[in-house]
Coordinates of C-alpha atoms in Angstrom, one line a residue:
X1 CA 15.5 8.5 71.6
X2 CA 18.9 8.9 69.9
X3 CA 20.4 5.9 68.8
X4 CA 24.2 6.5 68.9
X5 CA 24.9 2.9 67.4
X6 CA 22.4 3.3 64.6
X7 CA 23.9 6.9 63.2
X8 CA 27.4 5.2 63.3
X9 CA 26.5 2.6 61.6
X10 CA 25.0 4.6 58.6
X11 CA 28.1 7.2 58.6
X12 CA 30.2 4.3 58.6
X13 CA 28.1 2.4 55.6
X14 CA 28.4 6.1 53.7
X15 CA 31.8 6.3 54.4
X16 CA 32.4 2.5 52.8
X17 CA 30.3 3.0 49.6
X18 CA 31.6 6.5 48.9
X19 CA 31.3 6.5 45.0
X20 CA 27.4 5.6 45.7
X21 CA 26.8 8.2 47.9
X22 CA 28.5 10.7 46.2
X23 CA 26.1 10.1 42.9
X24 CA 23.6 9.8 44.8
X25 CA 23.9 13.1 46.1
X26 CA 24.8 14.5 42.8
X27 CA 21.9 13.5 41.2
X28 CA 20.1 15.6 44.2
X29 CA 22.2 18.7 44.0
X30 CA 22.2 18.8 40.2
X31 CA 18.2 18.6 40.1
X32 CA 18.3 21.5 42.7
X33 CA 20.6 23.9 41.5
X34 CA 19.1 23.1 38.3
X35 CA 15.8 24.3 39.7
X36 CA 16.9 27.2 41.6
X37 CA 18.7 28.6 38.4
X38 CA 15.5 28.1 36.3
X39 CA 13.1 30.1 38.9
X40 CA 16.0 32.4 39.3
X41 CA 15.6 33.6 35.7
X42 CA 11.9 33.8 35.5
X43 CA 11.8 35.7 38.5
X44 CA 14.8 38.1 37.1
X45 CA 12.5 38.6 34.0
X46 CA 9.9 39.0 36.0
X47 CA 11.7 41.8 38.2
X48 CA 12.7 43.0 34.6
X49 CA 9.1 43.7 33.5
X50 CA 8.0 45.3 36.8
X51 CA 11.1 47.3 36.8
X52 CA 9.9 49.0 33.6
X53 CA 6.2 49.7 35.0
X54 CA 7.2 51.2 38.5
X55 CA 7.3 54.5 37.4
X56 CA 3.9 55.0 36.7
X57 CA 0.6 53.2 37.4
X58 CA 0.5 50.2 35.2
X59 CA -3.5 51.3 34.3
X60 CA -2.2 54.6 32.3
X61 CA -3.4 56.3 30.0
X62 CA -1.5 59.2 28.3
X63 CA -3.3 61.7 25.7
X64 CA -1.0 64.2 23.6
X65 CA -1.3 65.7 20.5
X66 CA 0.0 66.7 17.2
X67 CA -0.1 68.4 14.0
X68 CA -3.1 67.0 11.7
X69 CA -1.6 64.8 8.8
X70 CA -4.6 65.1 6.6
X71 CA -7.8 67.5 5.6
X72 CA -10.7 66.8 6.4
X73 CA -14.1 68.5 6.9
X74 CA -12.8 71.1 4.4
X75 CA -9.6 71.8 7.1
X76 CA -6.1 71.7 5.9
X77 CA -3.6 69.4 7.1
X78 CA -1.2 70.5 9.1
X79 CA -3.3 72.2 11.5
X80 CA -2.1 72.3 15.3
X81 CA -4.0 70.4 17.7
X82 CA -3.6 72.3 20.8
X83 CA -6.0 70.4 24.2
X84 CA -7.1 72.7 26.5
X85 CA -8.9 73.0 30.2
X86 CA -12.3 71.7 28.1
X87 CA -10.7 68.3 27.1
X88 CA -9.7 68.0 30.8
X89 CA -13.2 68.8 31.6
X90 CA -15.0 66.5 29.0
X91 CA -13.4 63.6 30.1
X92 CA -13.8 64.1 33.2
X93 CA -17.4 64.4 32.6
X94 CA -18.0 62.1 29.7
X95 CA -15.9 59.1 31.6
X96 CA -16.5 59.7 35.6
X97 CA -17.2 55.8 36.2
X98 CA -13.8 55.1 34.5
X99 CA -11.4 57.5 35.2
X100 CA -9.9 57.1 38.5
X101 CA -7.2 60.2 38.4
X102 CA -6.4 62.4 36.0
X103 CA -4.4 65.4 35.6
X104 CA -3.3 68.0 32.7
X105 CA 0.3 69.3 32.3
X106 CA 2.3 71.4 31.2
X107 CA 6.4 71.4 30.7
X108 CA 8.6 73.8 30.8
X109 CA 12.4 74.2 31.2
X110 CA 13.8 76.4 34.0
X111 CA 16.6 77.9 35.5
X112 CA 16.4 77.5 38.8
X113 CA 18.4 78.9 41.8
X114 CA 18.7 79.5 46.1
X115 CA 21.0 81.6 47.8
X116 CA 24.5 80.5 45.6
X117 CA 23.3 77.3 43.7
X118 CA 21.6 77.4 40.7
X119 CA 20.9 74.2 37.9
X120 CA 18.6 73.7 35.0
X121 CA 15.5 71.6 35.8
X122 CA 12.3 70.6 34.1
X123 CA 8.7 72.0 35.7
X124 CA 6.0 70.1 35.2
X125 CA 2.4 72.2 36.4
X126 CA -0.3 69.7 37.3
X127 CA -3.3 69.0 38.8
X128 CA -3.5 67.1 42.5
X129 CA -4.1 63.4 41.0
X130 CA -0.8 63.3 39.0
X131 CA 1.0 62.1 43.0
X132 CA -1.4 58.8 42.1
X133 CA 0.1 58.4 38.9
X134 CA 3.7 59.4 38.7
X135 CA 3.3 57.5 41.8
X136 CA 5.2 60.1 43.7
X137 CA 5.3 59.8 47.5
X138 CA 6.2 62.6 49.8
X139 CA 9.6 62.5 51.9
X140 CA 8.5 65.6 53.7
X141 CA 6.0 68.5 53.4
X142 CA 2.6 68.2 51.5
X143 CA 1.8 67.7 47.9
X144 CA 0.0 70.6 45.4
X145 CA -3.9 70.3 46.3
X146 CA -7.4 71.6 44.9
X147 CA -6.5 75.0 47.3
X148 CA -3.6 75.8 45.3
X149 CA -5.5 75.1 42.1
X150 CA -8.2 77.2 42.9
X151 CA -6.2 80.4 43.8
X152 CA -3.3 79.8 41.6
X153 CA -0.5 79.8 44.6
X154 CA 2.5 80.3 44.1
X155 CA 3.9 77.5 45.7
X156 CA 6.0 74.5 44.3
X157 CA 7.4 71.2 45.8
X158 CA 10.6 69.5 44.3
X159 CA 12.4 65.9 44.0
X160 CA 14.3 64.7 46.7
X161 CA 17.5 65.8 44.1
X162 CA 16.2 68.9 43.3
X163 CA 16.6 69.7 47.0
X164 CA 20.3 68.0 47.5
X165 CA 21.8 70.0 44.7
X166 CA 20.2 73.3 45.6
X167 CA 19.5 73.8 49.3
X168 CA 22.6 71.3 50.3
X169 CA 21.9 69.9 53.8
X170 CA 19.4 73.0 54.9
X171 CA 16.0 71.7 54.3
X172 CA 13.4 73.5 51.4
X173 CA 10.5 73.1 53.3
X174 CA 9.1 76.6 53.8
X175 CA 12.4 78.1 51.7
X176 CA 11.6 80.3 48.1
X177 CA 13.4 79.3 45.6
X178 CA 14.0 81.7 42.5
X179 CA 12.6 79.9 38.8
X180 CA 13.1 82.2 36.1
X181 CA 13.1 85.5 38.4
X182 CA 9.6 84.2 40.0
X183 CA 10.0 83.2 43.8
X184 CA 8.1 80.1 44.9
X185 CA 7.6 78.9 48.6
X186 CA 8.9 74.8 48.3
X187 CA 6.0 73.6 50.4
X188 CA 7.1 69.7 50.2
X189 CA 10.0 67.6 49.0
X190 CA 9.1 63.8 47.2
X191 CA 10.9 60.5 46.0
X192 CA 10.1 58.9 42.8
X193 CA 11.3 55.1 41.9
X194 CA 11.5 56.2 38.6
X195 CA 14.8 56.9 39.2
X196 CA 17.6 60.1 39.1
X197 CA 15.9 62.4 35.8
X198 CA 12.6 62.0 38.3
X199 CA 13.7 63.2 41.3
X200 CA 15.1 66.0 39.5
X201 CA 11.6 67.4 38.9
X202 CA 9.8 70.3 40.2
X203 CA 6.0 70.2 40.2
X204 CA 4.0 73.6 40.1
X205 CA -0.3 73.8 40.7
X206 CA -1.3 73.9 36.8
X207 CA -3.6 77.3 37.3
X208 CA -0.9 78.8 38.1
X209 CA 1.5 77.7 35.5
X210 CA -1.2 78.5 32.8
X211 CA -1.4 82.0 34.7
X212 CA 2.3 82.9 34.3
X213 CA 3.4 81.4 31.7
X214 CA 1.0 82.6 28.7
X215 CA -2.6 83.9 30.9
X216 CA -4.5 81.1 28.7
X217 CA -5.9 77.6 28.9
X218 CA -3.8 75.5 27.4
X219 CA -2.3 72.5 28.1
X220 CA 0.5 70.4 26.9
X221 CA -1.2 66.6 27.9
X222 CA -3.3 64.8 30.0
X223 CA -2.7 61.7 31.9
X224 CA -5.2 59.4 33.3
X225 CA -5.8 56.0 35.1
X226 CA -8.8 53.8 34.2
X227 CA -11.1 52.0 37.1
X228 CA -8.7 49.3 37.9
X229 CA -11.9 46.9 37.6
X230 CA -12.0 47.2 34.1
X231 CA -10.4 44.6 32.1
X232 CA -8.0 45.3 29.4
X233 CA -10.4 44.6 26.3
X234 CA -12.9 47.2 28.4
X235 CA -9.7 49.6 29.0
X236 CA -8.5 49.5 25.3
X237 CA -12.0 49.8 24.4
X238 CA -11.8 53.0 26.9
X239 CA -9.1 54.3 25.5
X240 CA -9.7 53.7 21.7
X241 CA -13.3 55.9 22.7
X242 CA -11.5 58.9 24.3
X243 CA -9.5 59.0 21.3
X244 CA -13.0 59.2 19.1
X245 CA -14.3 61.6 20.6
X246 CA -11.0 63.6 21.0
X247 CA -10.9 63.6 17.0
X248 CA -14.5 64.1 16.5
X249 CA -14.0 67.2 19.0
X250 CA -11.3 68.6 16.5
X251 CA -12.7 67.4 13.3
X252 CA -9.7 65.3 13.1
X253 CA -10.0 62.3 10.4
X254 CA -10.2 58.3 12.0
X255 CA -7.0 57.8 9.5
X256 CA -4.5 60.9 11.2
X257 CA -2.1 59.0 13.5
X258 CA -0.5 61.7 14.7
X259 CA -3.2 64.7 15.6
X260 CA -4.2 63.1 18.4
X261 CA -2.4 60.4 20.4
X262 CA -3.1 57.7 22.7
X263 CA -0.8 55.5 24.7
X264 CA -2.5 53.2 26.7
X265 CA -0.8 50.7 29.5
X266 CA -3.1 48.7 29.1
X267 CA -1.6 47.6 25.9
X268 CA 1.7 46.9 27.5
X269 CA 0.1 45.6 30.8
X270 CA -1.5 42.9 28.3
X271 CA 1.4 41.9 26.3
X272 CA 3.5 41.8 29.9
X273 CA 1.0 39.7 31.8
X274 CA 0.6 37.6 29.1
X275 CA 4.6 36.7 28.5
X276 CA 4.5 36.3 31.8
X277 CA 2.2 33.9 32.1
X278 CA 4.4 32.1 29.2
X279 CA 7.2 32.0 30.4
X280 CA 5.9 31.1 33.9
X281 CA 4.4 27.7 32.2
X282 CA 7.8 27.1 30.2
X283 CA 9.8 27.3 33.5
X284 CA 7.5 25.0 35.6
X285 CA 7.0 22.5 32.9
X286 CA 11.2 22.5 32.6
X287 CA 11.6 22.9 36.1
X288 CA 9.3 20.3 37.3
X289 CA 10.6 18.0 34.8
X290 CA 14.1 18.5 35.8
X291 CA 12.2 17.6 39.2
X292 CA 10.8 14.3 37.9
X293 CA 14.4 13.5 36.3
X294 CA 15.5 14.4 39.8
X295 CA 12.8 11.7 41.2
X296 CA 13.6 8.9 38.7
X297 CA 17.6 9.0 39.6
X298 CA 17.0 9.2 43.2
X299 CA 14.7 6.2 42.8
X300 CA 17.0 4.3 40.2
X301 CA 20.1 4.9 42.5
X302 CA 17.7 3.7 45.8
X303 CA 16.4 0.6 44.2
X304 CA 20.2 -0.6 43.0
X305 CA 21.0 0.0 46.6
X306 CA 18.5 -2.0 47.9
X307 CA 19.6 -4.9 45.2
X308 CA 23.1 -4.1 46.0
X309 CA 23.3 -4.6 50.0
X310 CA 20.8 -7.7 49.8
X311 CA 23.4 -10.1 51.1
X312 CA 24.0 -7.2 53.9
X313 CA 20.5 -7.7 54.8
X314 CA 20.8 -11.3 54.9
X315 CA 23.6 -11.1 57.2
X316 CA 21.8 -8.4 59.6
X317 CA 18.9 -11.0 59.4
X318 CA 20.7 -14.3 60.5
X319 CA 22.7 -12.1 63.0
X320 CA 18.5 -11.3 64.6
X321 CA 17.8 -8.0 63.5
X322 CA 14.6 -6.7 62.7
X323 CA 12.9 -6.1 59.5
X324 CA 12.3 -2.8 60.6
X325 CA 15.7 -1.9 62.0
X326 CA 16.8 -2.8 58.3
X327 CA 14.3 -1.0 56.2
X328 CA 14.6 2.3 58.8
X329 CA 18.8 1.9 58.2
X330 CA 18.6 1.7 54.1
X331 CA 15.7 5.2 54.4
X332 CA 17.7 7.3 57.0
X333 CA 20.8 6.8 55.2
X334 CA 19.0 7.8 52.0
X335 CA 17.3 10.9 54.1
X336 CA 20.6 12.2 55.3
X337 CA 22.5 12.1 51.5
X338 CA 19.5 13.8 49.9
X339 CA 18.9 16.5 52.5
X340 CA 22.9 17.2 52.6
X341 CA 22.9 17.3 49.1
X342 CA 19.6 19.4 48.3
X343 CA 21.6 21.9 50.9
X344 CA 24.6 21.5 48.9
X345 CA 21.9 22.1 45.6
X346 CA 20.7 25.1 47.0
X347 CA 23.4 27.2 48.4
X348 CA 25.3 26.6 44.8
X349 CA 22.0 27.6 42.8
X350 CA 21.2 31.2 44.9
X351 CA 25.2 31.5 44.7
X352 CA 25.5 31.2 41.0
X353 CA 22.7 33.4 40.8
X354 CA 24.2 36.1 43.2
X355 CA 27.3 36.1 40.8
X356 CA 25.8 36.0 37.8
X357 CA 23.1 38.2 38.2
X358 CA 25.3 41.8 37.6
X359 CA 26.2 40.3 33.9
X360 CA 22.4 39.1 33.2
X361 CA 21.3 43.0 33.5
X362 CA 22.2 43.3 30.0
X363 CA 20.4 40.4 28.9
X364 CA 16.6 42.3 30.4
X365 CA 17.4 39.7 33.9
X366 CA 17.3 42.3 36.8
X367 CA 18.0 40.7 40.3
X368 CA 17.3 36.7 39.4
X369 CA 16.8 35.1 43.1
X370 CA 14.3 32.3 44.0
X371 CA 12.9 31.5 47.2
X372 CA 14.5 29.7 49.9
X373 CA 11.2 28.3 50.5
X374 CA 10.3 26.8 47.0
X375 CA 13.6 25.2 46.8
X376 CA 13.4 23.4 50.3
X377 CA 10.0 22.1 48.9
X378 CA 11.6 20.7 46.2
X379 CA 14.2 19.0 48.1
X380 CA 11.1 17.8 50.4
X381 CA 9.6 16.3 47.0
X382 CA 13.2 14.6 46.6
X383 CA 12.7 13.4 50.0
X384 CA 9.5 12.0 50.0
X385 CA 10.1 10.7 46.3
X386 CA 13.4 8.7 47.3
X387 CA 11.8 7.3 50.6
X388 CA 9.0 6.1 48.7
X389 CA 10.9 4.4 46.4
X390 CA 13.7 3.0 48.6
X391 CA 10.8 2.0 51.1
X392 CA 9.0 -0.8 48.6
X393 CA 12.3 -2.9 48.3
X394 CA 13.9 -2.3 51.2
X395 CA 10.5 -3.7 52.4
X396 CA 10.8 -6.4 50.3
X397 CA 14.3 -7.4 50.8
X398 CA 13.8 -7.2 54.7
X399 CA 11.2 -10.4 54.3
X400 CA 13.5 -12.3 52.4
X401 CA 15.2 -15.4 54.4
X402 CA 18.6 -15.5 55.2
X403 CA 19.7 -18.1 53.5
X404 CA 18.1 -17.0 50.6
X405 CA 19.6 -13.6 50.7
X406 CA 22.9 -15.1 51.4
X407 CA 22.9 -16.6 47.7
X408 CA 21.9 -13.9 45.9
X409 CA 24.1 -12.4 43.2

């Protein structure tokens, strides 16, 4: 039941000892914002590191190639290496368990135009896994499948900018637009996270790229993902094979860096998850230990209170109050600063963080925020912590006889 008489007397006791109270609850709100501010920035690196994956899946690989730096087999250097529909078929075959999608491609500029509007775009002509990779998702329409492949249609589908700048607020779905004099049917529209240059892409079936633009086989690069089971010692090991036997294939020598190149995510995925992982331990180990400074002044500051109202207690003892109508006044009093001030902790730390976190862009910190959630928990640890260690001597001090307490200085 509320006791009207017991929360004036502890606003009134606040209201007396105002310097305690006030560092009392500093100490709180420090060790809070403190906290927030830390988890804040790992999580704004962390946003950082994800933001540079989103574009494509983070299990990657990408194969291009080169001109050959060195002879070898009798072959000059400086040969082109040109990959062609058999490379997308050998791996396909030679590494079925650990590819998951692949696709070949082939760039090209165009000039692309409907009705009055025209603008320059890239084409990119591809097979049906490359959505799964680029990570494109539809808006509208349908994406280029093994149909198109097959017959070499004539169809394309464009980025969600591709259709704002040319067909304006009339939809492309089922519209031809003109690419270099050829007419394609737009058969679906899509939205990259990549950002504005990927959304400004138009994707054509890769048959029929190869058919139009040079009747031959040949393709600019492949990309690939690996069987997201595999771990990345087994997916650099994957990749560092499909590069062997891409050279052996060309009679390319183990030394030539630039014949035949591999980028693998898996690399960067590594490196990433690992600095993550760092950084992750430096910020709890600082942030828990600006917890546990947190703990220790909230304790200090509840034990000199204890010491400091013992003559208080001696009074509310010979006056016939209850030990436990003492030690319940000295915690609830203690309850109400530290929650006030953790509030106080954690509105200031997720507001510094809101204003700072525009000018921390430059310094790779996208978007630092923390969770409400983790920061309440630590106020609850302040809680607990400061009860605990205001409950032992107020304990104490409440079994102490009047007279006694009375005397103390």
């Amino acid at each position: 039941m509320f006791d009207r008489d017991l929360w004036r007397e502890i606003f009134q006791s606040i209201n007396m000892n105002r310097t305690r109270s006030v560092l009392s609850g500093f100490t709180v709100a420090f060790a809070i914002l403190l906290f927030a501010l830390l988890f804040g920035i790992a999580n704004g690196l962390g946003n950082t590191f994800e933001e540079g994956f989103k574009d494509d899946a983070n299990n990657a690989i990408f194969i291009e190639t080169g001109t050959t730096t060195k002879a070898h087999k009798g072959l000059q250097a400086g040969r082109r290496i040109q990959l062609t529909n058999k490379e997308y078929d050998f791996i396909k075959e030679e590494y079925g368990d650990k590819v998951q999608f692949i696709t070949s491609r082939i760039r090209r500029g165009v000039n692309a135009s409907f009705r009055n509007e025209k603008n320059n775009y890239t084409v990119r002509a591809i097979h049906s896994d490359n959505q799964f990779i680029e990570q494109n998702k539809v808006k509208i329409g349908r994406y280029i499948n093994q149909f198109d492949l097959d017959n070499k249609t004539k169809i394309v589908i464009i980025g969600r900018l591709v259709e704002e700048d040319l067909f304006l607020k009339t939809t492309a779905i089922g519209k031809y637009v003109n690419l270099d004099g050829i007419q394609f049917k737009v058969v679906g529209v899509f939205t990259d996270e990549g950002g504005d240059e990927e959304e400004r892409m138009i994707y054509m079936p890769l048959t029929t790229a190869q058919s139009i633009y040079g009747n031959n086989d040949f393709i600019d690069s492949m990309y690939l993902t690996y069987n997201p089971n595999l771990s990345y010692d087994q997916a650099l090991g994957f990749g560092n094979s499909i590069k062997k036997k891409l050279k052996e294939r060309f009679s390319v020598a183990d030394l030539d860096q630039r014949a035949v190149r591999i980028e693998n995510m898996a690399e960067g995925t590594k490196i990433v998850n690992q600095m993550s992982f760092g950084l992750g331990a430096i910020i709890i180990v600082i942030g828990f230990g600006t917890l546990i400074a947190g703990i220790v002044g909230i304790s200090n500051i509840m034990i000199f209170i204890v010491k400091e109202r013992t003559k208080e207690i001696g009074i509310r003892k010979a006056l016939g109050a209850k030990p436990k109508s003492i030690v319940s006044l000295i915690l609830i009093e203690s309850v109400l600063i530290t929650v006030i001030a953790g509030f106080i902790g954690l509105l200031s730390g997720m507001a510094v963080l809101k204003y700072v976190g525009p000018y921390l862009e430059k310094y790779f910190i996208k978007d630092p925020n923390v969770s409400p959630t983790l920061i309440i928990g630590a106020t609850i640890t302040l809680i607990i912590a400061g009860t605990i260690a205001g409950y032992l001597p107020a304990k104490k001090a409440s079994k102490i006889k009047p007279i006694v307490a009375l005397r103390d200085d």
